[in-house]
Coordinates of C-alpha atoms in Angstrom, one line a residue:
M1 CA -132.9 159.0 65.6
Y2 CA -134.4 161.8 63.4
L3 CA -137.8 160.3 62.8
D4 CA -139.6 162.2 65.6
Y5 CA -137.7 165.4 64.8
F6 CA -139.0 165.5 61.2
G7 CA -142.4 164.0 62.0
F8 CA -141.8 160.7 60.2
T9 CA -143.7 157.6 61.2
C10 CA -141.1 155.4 59.7
D11 CA -137.7 155.7 58.0
P12 CA -138.4 157.2 54.5
F13 CA -135.0 156.0 53.2
S14 CA -134.6 152.6 54.6
I15 CA -132.9 150.2 52.2
S16 CA -135.2 147.3 53.4
P17 CA -137.6 146.2 50.7
D18 CA -140.8 147.6 52.4
P19 CA -143.7 147.1 49.9
H20 CA -145.4 150.3 51.2
F21 CA -142.5 152.3 49.6
V22 CA -142.5 150.6 46.2
F23 CA -142.2 153.3 43.5
L24 CA -142.5 152.2 39.9
S25 CA -141.0 154.7 37.5
S26 CA -141.8 154.6 33.8
R27 CA -138.7 152.4 33.3
H28 CA -139.7 150.1 36.1
R29 CA -143.2 149.7 34.7
E30 CA -141.8 149.0 31.3
A31 CA -139.5 146.3 32.7
L32 CA -142.4 144.8 34.6
A33 CA -144.5 144.7 31.5
H34 CA -141.8 142.8 29.7
L35 CA -141.5 140.3 32.5
L36 CA -145.2 139.8 32.6
Y37 CA -145.3 139.1 28.9
G38 CA -142.4 136.7 29.3
T39 CA -144.1 134.7 32.1
Q40 CA -147.3 134.4 30.0
S41 CA -145.6 133.2 26.9
A42 CA -145.1 129.5 26.0
G43 CA -142.1 129.1 28.3
G44 CA -138.3 129.5 28.3
F45 CA -136.1 132.1 29.9
V46 CA -136.9 135.7 31.0
L47 CA -133.9 138.1 31.6
L48 CA -133.8 141.3 33.7
T49 CA -130.4 143.0 34.1
G50 CA -129.4 146.3 35.7
E51 CA -126.7 148.0 37.8
V52 CA -126.6 147.4 41.5
G53 CA -129.4 149.1 43.4
T54 CA -131.6 150.0 40.4
G55 CA -134.6 148.0 41.6
K56 CA -134.4 144.6 40.0
T57 CA -135.5 142.8 43.1
T58 CA -138.3 145.3 43.6
I59 CA -139.6 144.6 40.1
C60 CA -139.4 140.9 40.8
R61 CA -141.5 141.2 43.9
C62 CA -144.1 143.2 42.0
L63 CA -144.1 140.5 39.3
L64 CA -144.7 137.8 41.9
E65 CA -147.7 139.7 43.2
Q66 CA -149.2 139.8 39.7
L67 CA -148.9 136.0 39.1
P68 CA -152.1 133.9 39.3
E69 CA -152.7 131.6 42.2
N70 CA -152.0 128.5 40.1
T71 CA -148.3 129.4 39.8
E72 CA -145.7 127.5 41.8
V73 CA -142.7 129.8 42.4
V74 CA -139.2 128.8 43.5
L75 CA -137.0 131.7 44.7
L76 CA -133.2 131.3 44.7
W77 CA -131.5 134.2 46.3
N78 CA -128.0 132.5 46.7
P79 CA -126.8 131.5 43.2
R80 CA -123.3 130.4 44.4
L81 CA -124.3 126.7 44.3
S82 CA -123.0 123.6 42.6
V83 CA -125.2 121.7 40.2
V84 CA -126.2 119.2 43.0
E85 CA -126.9 122.0 45.5
L86 CA -129.0 123.9 42.9
L87 CA -131.2 120.8 42.2
A88 CA -131.5 120.1 45.9
S89 CA -132.6 123.6 46.6
I90 CA -135.3 123.4 43.8
C91 CA -136.6 120.1 45.3
D92 CA -136.7 121.6 48.8
E93 CA -138.7 124.7 47.6
L94 CA -141.2 122.5 45.7
H95 CA -141.4 119.9 48.6
I96 CA -140.0 117.1 46.4
S97 CA -138.7 114.3 48.5
Y98 CA -135.3 112.7 47.7
P99 CA -133.0 110.2 49.6
P100 CA -131.0 112.0 52.3
G101 CA -127.4 112.5 51.3
T102 CA -127.9 111.6 47.6
L103 CA -125.5 113.1 45.1
S104 CA -127.2 111.7 42.1
I105 CA -128.2 114.3 39.6
K106 CA -130.6 111.8 38.0
V107 CA -132.5 111.4 41.2
F108 CA -133.1 115.1 41.5
I109 CA -134.0 115.5 37.8
D110 CA -136.5 112.6 37.9
G111 CA -138.2 114.1 41.0
I112 CA -138.4 117.6 39.4
N113 CA -139.8 116.2 36.1
G114 CA -142.4 114.2 37.9
F115 CA -143.5 117.3 39.8
L116 CA -143.7 119.4 36.6
L117 CA -145.9 116.8 34.8
E118 CA -148.2 116.5 37.8
A119 CA -148.5 120.3 38.2
H120 CA -149.2 120.6 34.5
S121 CA -152.0 118.0 34.7
R122 CA -153.6 120.2 37.5
G123 CA -153.3 123.3 35.3
H124 CA -150.5 124.8 37.4
R125 CA -147.3 126.5 36.1
T126 CA -143.9 126.4 37.6
I127 CA -141.4 129.4 37.6
I128 CA -137.9 129.5 39.1
V129 CA -136.5 133.0 39.9
I130 CA -132.8 133.2 40.3
D131 CA -131.3 136.5 41.7
E132 CA -127.7 137.6 41.2
A133 CA -127.6 135.2 38.3
Q134 CA -124.3 136.7 37.1
N135 CA -122.6 134.6 39.9
L136 CA -123.9 131.3 38.4
H137 CA -121.2 128.9 37.1
R138 CA -121.4 127.9 33.5
D139 CA -122.1 124.3 34.4
V140 CA -125.0 125.4 36.6
L141 CA -126.5 127.5 33.8
E142 CA -126.3 124.6 31.4
Q143 CA -128.1 122.4 33.9
I144 CA -130.8 125.0 34.3
R145 CA -131.2 125.0 30.5
L146 CA -131.6 121.3 30.5
L147 CA -134.4 121.5 33.0
T148 CA -136.4 123.5 30.5
N149 CA -136.3 120.7 28.0
L150 CA -139.4 119.0 29.4
E151 CA -142.3 120.3 27.4
T152 CA -145.6 119.5 25.8
N153 CA -146.5 120.1 22.2
T154 CA -147.4 123.7 23.0
H155 CA -145.7 124.7 26.3
K156 CA -142.6 124.2 28.2
L157 CA -143.3 123.0 31.7
L158 CA -140.7 125.2 33.5
Q159 CA -139.9 128.8 33.2
I160 CA -136.8 130.5 34.4
I161 CA -136.4 134.2 35.4
L162 CA -132.8 135.4 35.6
L163 CA -132.0 138.6 37.5
G164 CA -128.5 139.9 37.4
Q165 CA -126.0 142.7 36.9
P166 CA -124.8 143.7 33.4
E167 CA -122.1 141.0 33.5
L168 CA -124.9 138.5 33.0
Q169 CA -125.5 139.7 29.5
E170 CA -121.8 139.2 28.7
M171 CA -121.9 135.7 30.1
L172 CA -124.9 134.8 28.0
S173 CA -123.3 136.1 24.8
R174 CA -120.5 133.5 25.0
P175 CA -120.6 130.8 22.3
E176 CA -120.9 127.9 24.8
L177 CA -124.2 129.4 26.2
R178 CA -125.8 130.3 22.9
Q179 CA -128.4 127.6 23.3
L180 CA -129.6 129.2 26.5
A181 CA -129.5 132.7 25.0
Q182 CA -131.7 131.6 22.2
R183 CA -134.4 130.5 24.6
I184 CA -134.8 134.0 26.2
T185 CA -138.3 135.1 25.2
A186 CA -138.2 138.5 27.0
R187 CA -135.3 140.6 28.2
Y188 CA -134.9 144.1 29.6
H189 CA -132.0 146.2 30.9
L190 CA -133.1 148.5 33.8
L191 CA -131.5 151.9 33.7
P192 CA -131.3 154.3 36.8
L193 CA -134.1 156.8 37.4
S194 CA -134.3 159.9 35.3
P195 CA -134.2 163.3 36.9
K196 CA -138.0 163.6 36.7
D197 CA -138.4 160.1 38.3
V198 CA -136.0 161.0 41.1
E199 CA -138.3 163.9 42.1
G200 CA -141.3 161.5 42.1
Y201 CA -139.3 158.9 44.0
M202 CA -138.4 161.3 46.7
A203 CA -141.9 162.7 47.0
H204 CA -143.5 159.3 47.2
R205 CA -141.2 158.0 50.0
L206 CA -141.6 161.2 52.1
A207 CA -145.3 161.1 51.7
V208 CA -145.6 157.4 52.8
A209 CA -143.4 158.1 55.8
G210 CA -145.7 160.9 56.9
G211 CA -143.3 163.8 56.2
R212 CA -144.7 167.2 57.0
L213 CA -142.1 169.8 56.2
P214 CA -140.6 170.1 52.7
V215 CA -137.4 168.5 54.1
F216 CA -135.7 168.4 50.7
P217 CA -136.4 171.7 49.0
P218 CA -137.0 171.5 45.2
S219 CA -133.6 173.0 44.5
T220 CA -131.9 169.9 46.1
I221 CA -133.5 167.4 43.7
P222 CA -131.1 168.0 40.7
L223 CA -128.1 167.6 43.1
I224 CA -129.5 164.4 44.5
Y225 CA -129.7 163.1 41.0
T226 CA -126.2 164.2 40.2
L227 CA -124.7 162.6 43.4
S228 CA -126.6 159.3 43.1
G229 CA -126.7 158.9 39.3
G230 CA -130.4 158.1 39.7
V231 CA -129.7 154.8 41.5
P232 CA -132.5 154.3 44.1
R233 CA -130.3 152.5 46.7
V234 CA -127.7 155.3 46.5
I235 CA -130.4 157.9 46.8
N236 CA -131.6 156.3 50.0
I237 CA -128.2 156.1 51.6
I238 CA -127.3 159.7 50.8
C239 CA -130.6 161.1 51.9
S240 CA -130.6 159.1 55.1
R241 CA -127.2 160.5 56.0
A242 CA -128.2 164.0 55.0
L243 CA -131.3 163.9 57.3
L244 CA -129.0 162.8 60.1
G245 CA -126.8 165.8 59.4
A246 CA -129.8 168.2 59.4
Y247 CA -131.0 166.7 62.7
A248 CA -127.6 167.1 64.3
Q249 CA -127.4 170.8 63.2
G250 CA -131.0 171.5 64.3
D251 CA -132.2 172.5 60.8
D252 CA -135.7 171.9 59.4
S253 CA -134.5 171.0 55.9
V254 CA -131.5 169.6 54.1
S255 CA -129.2 172.0 52.3
P256 CA -127.1 171.2 49.2
E257 CA -123.9 171.3 51.3
M258 CA -125.4 168.7 53.6
L259 CA -126.0 166.4 50.7
R260 CA -122.5 166.8 49.4
T261 CA -121.1 166.1 52.8
A262 CA -123.3 163.0 53.2
A263 CA -122.1 161.7 49.8
R264 CA -118.4 162.2 50.8
E265 CA -119.0 160.5 54.1
V266 CA -120.7 157.5 52.6
F267 CA -118.7 157.1 49.4
G268 CA -115.5 159.0 49.9
A269 CA -115.4 160.7 46.5
T270 CA -118.9 161.4 45.3
P271 CA -120.4 158.7 43.0
G272 CA -120.8 161.2 40.2
R273 CA -117.0 162.0 40.3
R274 CA -116.1 158.4 40.3
V275 CA -118.3 157.8 37.2
A276 CA -116.7 160.8 35.6
K277 CA -113.2 159.6 36.2
R278 CA -114.1 156.2 34.8
G279 CA -115.6 157.8 31.7
V280 CA -112.4 159.7 31.1
M281 CA -110.4 156.6 31.3
I282 CA -112.7 154.7 28.9
G283 CA -112.8 157.7 26.5
A284 CA -109.0 157.8 26.4
S285 CA -108.8 154.1 25.7
L286 CA -111.4 154.4 22.9
L287 CA -109.5 157.3 21.4
S288 CA -106.3 155.2 21.5
L289 CA -108.1 152.3 19.7
T290 CA -109.5 154.7 17.1
L291 CA -106.0 156.1 16.3
L292 CA -104.6 152.6 16.2
G293 CA -107.3 151.5 13.7
T294 CA -106.7 154.5 11.6
W295 CA -103.0 153.8 11.3
I296 CA -103.7 150.1 10.4
L297 CA -106.1 151.1 7.6
L298 CA -103.6 153.6 6.3
G299 CA -101.0 150.9 6.1
T300 CA -98.3 152.9 8.0
N301 CA -95.3 151.2 9.4
F302 CA -95.9 152.6 12.8
V303 CA -98.0 149.6 13.8
S304 CA -95.1 147.4 14.6
S305 CA -93.9 149.8 17.3
I306 CA -97.3 150.2 19.0
D307 CA -98.3 148.0 22.0
L308 CA -101.9 146.7 22.3
P309 CA -103.8 147.9 25.3
A310 CA -103.1 146.2 28.6
P311 CA -105.6 143.5 29.8
A312 CA -107.1 145.9 32.4
T313 CA -107.7 148.5 29.7
R314 CA -109.3 145.9 27.4
E315 CA -111.7 145.0 30.2
M316 CA -112.8 148.7 30.6
I317 CA -113.3 148.9 26.8
S318 CA -115.5 145.8 26.8
E319 CA -117.7 147.5 29.4
V320 CA -118.8 150.1 27.0
T321 CA -119.3 147.8 24.0
P322 CA -123.0 148.0 23.1
A323 CA -124.9 144.9 24.3
P324 CA -127.6 143.3 22.2
A325 CA -130.8 145.3 22.2
V326 CA -131.5 145.3 25.9
A327 CA -135.0 146.7 25.8
T328 CA -136.4 144.4 23.1
V329 CA -138.3 141.2 23.3
T330 CA -139.0 138.5 20.8
A331 CA -142.7 139.1 21.2
T332 CA -144.8 141.4 19.1
V333 CA -145.1 145.1 19.9
E334 CA -148.8 144.8 20.3
K335 CA -148.6 142.2 23.1
I336 CA -145.9 144.2 24.9
T337 CA -148.0 147.4 24.7
E338 CA -151.1 145.5 26.0
Q339 CA -149.1 144.2 29.0
K340 CA -147.6 147.6 29.7
Q341 CA -151.0 149.3 29.8
R342 CA -152.3 146.7 32.2
V343 CA -149.3 147.2 34.5
E344 CA -149.5 151.0 34.4
S345 CA -153.2 151.0 35.3
S346 CA -152.8 148.6 38.2
M347 CA -149.4 149.6 39.6
E348 CA -149.3 153.4 39.3
P349 CA -148.8 155.0 42.7
D350 CA -151.7 157.0 44.1
A351 CA -149.7 160.2 43.7
L352 CA -146.2 161.4 43.3
I353 CA -146.6 164.2 45.8
T354 CA -145.1 166.4 48.4
V355 CA -147.6 166.7 51.2
S356 CA -147.2 169.5 53.7
A357 CA -149.8 169.2 56.3
G358 CA -147.8 169.8 59.5
E359 CA -144.3 169.6 61.0
G360 CA -144.2 166.4 63.0
R361 CA -146.8 167.8 65.5
P362 CA -150.5 167.0 65.5
L363 CA -152.5 169.0 63.1
P364 CA -154.7 171.6 64.8
E365 CA -158.2 170.3 64.3
K366 CA -161.3 172.5 64.3
P367 CA -164.5 171.1 65.9
V368 CA -166.7 169.1 63.5
E369 CA -170.4 168.7 63.7
T370 CA -170.6 165.5 61.7
E371 CA -168.4 162.6 60.5
L372 CA -167.6 164.6 57.4
S373 CA -164.8 167.0 56.9
P374 CA -165.5 170.5 58.1
K375 CA -167.5 172.2 55.3
V376 CA -165.9 175.3 53.9
E377 CA -168.1 177.8 52.3
A378 CA -166.1 178.9 49.3
P379 CA -166.6 182.6 48.6
T380 CA -168.4 182.7 45.3
E381 CA -166.7 185.9 44.5
A382 CA -163.3 184.2 44.4
I383 CA -164.3 182.2 41.3
A384 CA -167.4 184.0 40.0
V385 CA -165.6 187.2 39.1
E386 CA -165.9 187.8 35.4
P387 CA -162.6 188.0 33.6
D388 CA -161.6 191.4 32.1
P389 CA -161.8 190.3 28.4
A390 CA -165.1 188.6 27.5
I391 CA -163.6 187.5 24.2
E392 CA -160.3 186.5 22.9
P393 CA -158.0 189.5 22.7
E394 CA -156.5 190.5 19.3
D395 CA -153.1 189.7 20.7
P396 CA -153.2 185.9 21.5
F397 CA -150.3 186.3 24.0
E398 CA -151.7 189.4 25.9
W399 CA -153.0 187.2 28.7
I400 CA -149.5 185.8 29.4
R401 CA -148.0 189.3 29.6
T402 CA -150.7 190.7 31.9
L403 CA -150.6 187.7 34.3
F404 CA -146.8 187.7 34.3
D405 CA -146.7 191.4 35.2
E406 CA -149.0 190.8 38.2
S407 CA -147.2 187.8 39.5
G408 CA -144.8 187.9 42.4
D409 CA -144.0 186.3 45.7
E410 CA -146.5 188.4 47.5
T411 CA -149.5 187.4 45.3
E412 CA -148.5 183.8 44.4
Y413 CA -150.6 182.1 47.0
H414 CA -153.1 184.8 47.7
T415 CA -155.8 183.7 45.2
L416 CA -155.4 180.0 46.1
F417 CA -156.1 180.6 49.8
Q418 CA -158.8 183.2 48.9
S419 CA -160.7 180.5 47.0
W420 CA -161.1 178.6 50.3
G421 CA -162.2 181.8 52.1
V422 CA -158.8 182.4 53.8
Q423 CA -156.9 185.6 53.6
Y424 CA -153.3 184.7 52.9
R425 CA -150.7 186.9 54.6
S426 CA -147.0 186.6 53.6
V427 CA -145.1 186.7 56.8
E428 CA -141.3 186.3 57.0
G429 CA -140.4 183.0 58.5
I430 CA -143.8 181.4 57.8
S431 CA -143.9 179.3 54.7
P432 CA -147.1 178.7 52.7
E433 CA -147.0 175.1 54.0
R434 CA -146.9 176.3 57.6
F435 CA -149.6 178.9 57.0
A436 CA -151.8 176.1 55.4
R437 CA -151.3 173.9 58.5
Q438 CA -152.2 176.7 60.8
N439 CA -155.5 177.0 59.0
N440 CA -156.3 173.3 59.0
F441 CA -155.2 172.7 55.4
G442 CA -152.7 170.5 53.7
L443 CA -150.7 171.6 50.6
V444 CA -150.3 169.1 47.7
K445 CA -147.6 169.7 45.1
Q446 CA -147.7 167.4 42.0
K447 CA -147.2 167.1 38.3
G448 CA -150.0 166.0 36.1
S449 CA -152.1 166.5 33.0
F450 CA -154.9 169.0 32.6
G451 CA -157.4 166.1 32.5
Y452 CA -156.1 164.9 35.9
L453 CA -156.4 168.4 37.2
R454 CA -160.0 168.6 35.9
R455 CA -160.9 165.4 37.7
L456 CA -159.6 166.7 41.0
N457 CA -161.8 169.8 40.4
R458 CA -160.1 172.1 42.9
P459 CA -158.5 175.5 42.4
A460 CA -154.8 175.1 41.8
L461 CA -151.7 177.3 41.6
L462 CA -150.0 176.6 38.2
R463 CA -146.4 177.1 37.1
L464 CA -146.4 178.8 33.7
T465 CA -143.8 180.2 31.3
D466 CA -143.9 183.5 29.4
L467 CA -142.8 184.0 25.8
T468 CA -139.1 184.2 26.8
G469 CA -139.2 181.0 29.0
K470 CA -139.3 182.8 32.3
E471 CA -141.5 181.1 34.9
F472 CA -144.4 182.6 36.9
S473 CA -147.5 181.5 38.7
A474 CA -151.2 182.0 38.3
T475 CA -154.2 180.4 40.0
L476 CA -156.7 178.3 38.0
T477 CA -160.0 179.4 39.5
A478 CA -162.6 178.0 37.1
I479 CA -163.2 175.7 34.1
K480 CA -165.9 176.6 31.6
G481 CA -166.1 173.9 29.1
E482 CA -163.0 174.3 26.9
R483 CA -162.1 177.6 28.5
V484 CA -160.4 178.4 31.8
V485 CA -160.2 181.4 34.2
L486 CA -156.7 182.3 35.5
Q487 CA -156.0 184.9 38.2
S488 CA -152.8 186.6 39.2
G489 CA -153.1 189.3 41.8
T490 CA -156.2 191.3 40.8
V491 CA -156.0 190.4 37.1
L492 CA -158.2 187.7 35.7
R493 CA -158.0 186.2 32.2
E494 CA -160.2 183.7 30.4
V495 CA -158.3 181.6 27.8
T496 CA -158.8 178.4 26.0
V497 CA -157.6 175.1 27.5
S498 CA -155.2 174.6 24.5
A499 CA -153.6 178.0 25.1
L500 CA -153.1 177.2 28.8
V501 CA -151.6 173.8 28.2
Q502 CA -149.0 175.3 25.8
Q503 CA -147.6 177.6 28.6
W504 CA -148.2 175.2 31.5
L505 CA -145.2 173.3 32.9
G506 CA -147.4 170.6 34.4
D507 CA -146.7 171.5 38.0
F508 CA -149.6 172.5 40.3
T509 CA -150.2 173.2 44.0
M510 CA -153.5 172.5 45.6
L511 CA -155.1 173.1 49.0
W512 CA -157.0 170.3 50.7
Q513 CA -158.6 169.4 54.0
P514 CA -157.0 166.4 55.8
P515 CA -159.5 164.3 57.8
P516 CA -159.3 164.3 61.6
G517 CA -156.2 162.5 62.8
Y518 CA -154.6 162.4 59.4
R519 CA -150.7 162.2 59.5
R520 CA -149.7 160.4 56.3
V521 CA -151.0 158.2 53.5
I522 CA -153.5 155.8 55.1
I523 CA -152.4 152.2 54.3
P524 CA -153.8 148.7 55.0
G525 CA -153.4 147.8 58.7
D526 CA -153.7 151.3 60.0
R527 CA -156.1 152.2 62.8
G528 CA -157.2 155.4 64.5
E529 CA -159.3 158.4 63.9
A530 CA -158.4 158.9 60.2
V531 CA -159.3 155.3 59.4
R532 CA -162.6 155.8 61.3
W533 CA -163.3 158.9 59.2
L534 CA -162.4 157.1 56.0
A535 CA -164.7 154.1 56.8
R536 CA -167.6 156.4 57.7
Q537 CA -167.3 158.2 54.3
F538 CA -167.8 155.0 52.5
E539 CA -170.7 154.0 54.7
I540 CA -172.3 157.3 53.9
L541 CA -171.4 157.1 50.2
N542 CA -172.7 153.5 49.8
G543 CA -175.7 153.9 52.0
R544 CA -174.6 151.6 54.8
E545 CA -175.5 152.1 58.4
A546 CA -172.7 152.6 60.9
E547 CA -172.1 149.7 63.3
A548 CA -172.3 150.7 67.0
H549 CA -169.0 150.5 68.9
K550 CA -167.2 149.2 65.8
K551 CA -163.4 149.3 66.0
Y552 CA -162.3 150.6 62.6
V553 CA -159.2 149.2 60.9
Y554 CA -158.0 149.5 57.4
D555 CA -158.8 145.9 56.5
D556 CA -159.4 144.1 53.1
S557 CA -163.1 145.3 53.0
L558 CA -162.1 149.0 53.4
Q559 CA -159.3 148.6 50.9
A560 CA -161.8 147.2 48.4
D561 CA -163.9 150.3 48.9
V562 CA -160.9 152.5 48.3
R563 CA -159.9 150.6 45.1
A564 CA -163.4 150.6 43.7
F565 CA -163.7 154.4 44.4
Q566 CA -160.3 155.1 42.8
A567 CA -161.3 153.1 39.7
S568 CA -164.7 155.0 39.4
E569 CA -162.9 158.4 39.8
G570 CA -160.2 157.7 37.2
L571 CA -157.5 157.7 39.8
P572 CA -154.5 155.2 40.0
V573 CA -155.9 152.1 41.7
D574 CA -153.5 151.2 44.5
G575 CA -155.7 150.9 47.6
L576 CA -153.8 153.6 49.4
A577 CA -155.8 156.6 50.8
G578 CA -153.6 159.5 49.9
P579 CA -154.4 163.2 49.5
L580 CA -155.6 162.9 45.9
T581 CA -158.0 160.1 46.7
L582 CA -159.3 161.9 49.8
I583 CA -159.8 165.1 47.7
R584 CA -162.1 163.2 45.3
L585 CA -163.8 161.6 48.2
N586 CA -164.5 165.0 49.8
S587 CA -165.8 166.2 46.4
R588 CA -168.4 163.4 46.4
I589 CA -169.7 164.1 49.9
N590 CA -168.9 167.6 50.9
S591 CA -170.3 169.8 48.2
G592 CA -169.5 173.0 50.1
Q593 CA -165.8 173.0 49.1
P594 CA -164.6 175.1 46.2
Q595 CA -164.7 173.6 42.7
L596 CA -163.4 174.4 39.3
E597 CA -166.5 173.2 37.7
R598 CA -169.9 173.2 39.5
I599 CA -171.1 169.7 39.5
D600 CA -174.5 168.5 40.8
L601 CA -173.5 165.5 42.9
A602 CA -177.0 163.9 42.5
L603 CA -176.7 164.0 38.8
E604 CA -173.1 162.9 38.9
E605 CA -174.1 159.6 40.7
R606 CA -176.8 158.7 38.2

């Protein structure tokens, strides 16, 4: 209903598991690293637990994409099965034949064992994934354990991955299931997103959906975290309802009150308040137990007159009893670190960004003379002006004070646009994002390291802090080895990289030129003018001749070009052509755009 209104190409907050929207936070990547280690060990069980909606199934899907082709996978999404039904389901998934109507457990076990031995002889591994495993009956869990008894001298022939809610940990801690618990080679408890991850999660989904306006202002992100508790599914539900409210009221963005209203409509009392009430009850119960224990230790005669907590209270108390180390594995730290690094390098999203390149209407496109982006002659004076102090000032913090004094709403974006040859004018009712769109630019807002900023090699507006912690902005206009040039208003200062990093919050805003027809992140399967432009850039970059009358589509070949380019440029390798990938691609081909460091492209390619 609101997709066209906000310029989305698809629903940014659908709860369907669309792989294009997969966002792996640091916690998700760590969980995936543990699971990858577990699946590559000698066998046994791998355990992943987490609250409802935290992303367990998403991690499982990412894991399956990482498994080698010689892996046979059984997916069981409905765990409410009897022992016979479970074994029959496994046989069905592995295409193991059995007599129709048989209820003999031995028949199923013999068939499964025969399959495992034959698969092992061919160098294949077999993994069974069971979702919502907290619903498994104890007898079924015991039968699953017995299935893993078949093994060689060095490897078990079957591996089991259990996904479930925190109750699964409690189940596995019972004495009757201790044999199964001892076979868990990797375990991880997935927590909700942190406040920082919520910001990245929101930006990623909005960018993939082709959002133009900053629909959720930065001031709403902390509230979204508070209302949702950092649970991705709850974030999606609240934000979807809030977008509907903004659409109904004819607003361009979501306000804090809209978010609170959305949370009340969806959940009654807001999730945060429910959690708070539950915390008070648990805290009161724990206090009662503490007092009770104190009286017992003191040997007072009051104990005989005190009733023990009711069963319902005991259940609440058990929920806060610390579980066994949920983020540890039996593997060595070195192996886990190696797996984690591999996952981070292969699964990192292209950019956790807010892209503002329009408002749901086509971008105005200036005529182009070639297949390349329009070349912008950067005014050399914008970045060639010598800073006032040629050497370090006696006062090492003088540069902070002078830049802070010159900063303000009127000058914040002036230098950034000036570096592209555009005179920025602050007009009431026209945001910097809209002004950028009117001048055929997009605006990228992101967090990153200085090294990442250096690789992008574009002037950027940085968020800094003064000595009292107050925030202000200055534009990074040049990099000179281990020194940088910053400008605020008419004041320029040259400082060391280390001095800048100490005062920089990690946020930056950057202008870029979207290719013709660009509406959102370009993904496999896309067609159109933006895809044609992307393909032509790689034809030029790789010295290939363009095919006449070719219908360009983002196919496997083009995705391979994108991945190879991302790897060569030190970007996250995900095969998606987002703003940061396109910025680097423009840098390699269109040397007329402004740069922080002047680089000879011919020398760069040698």
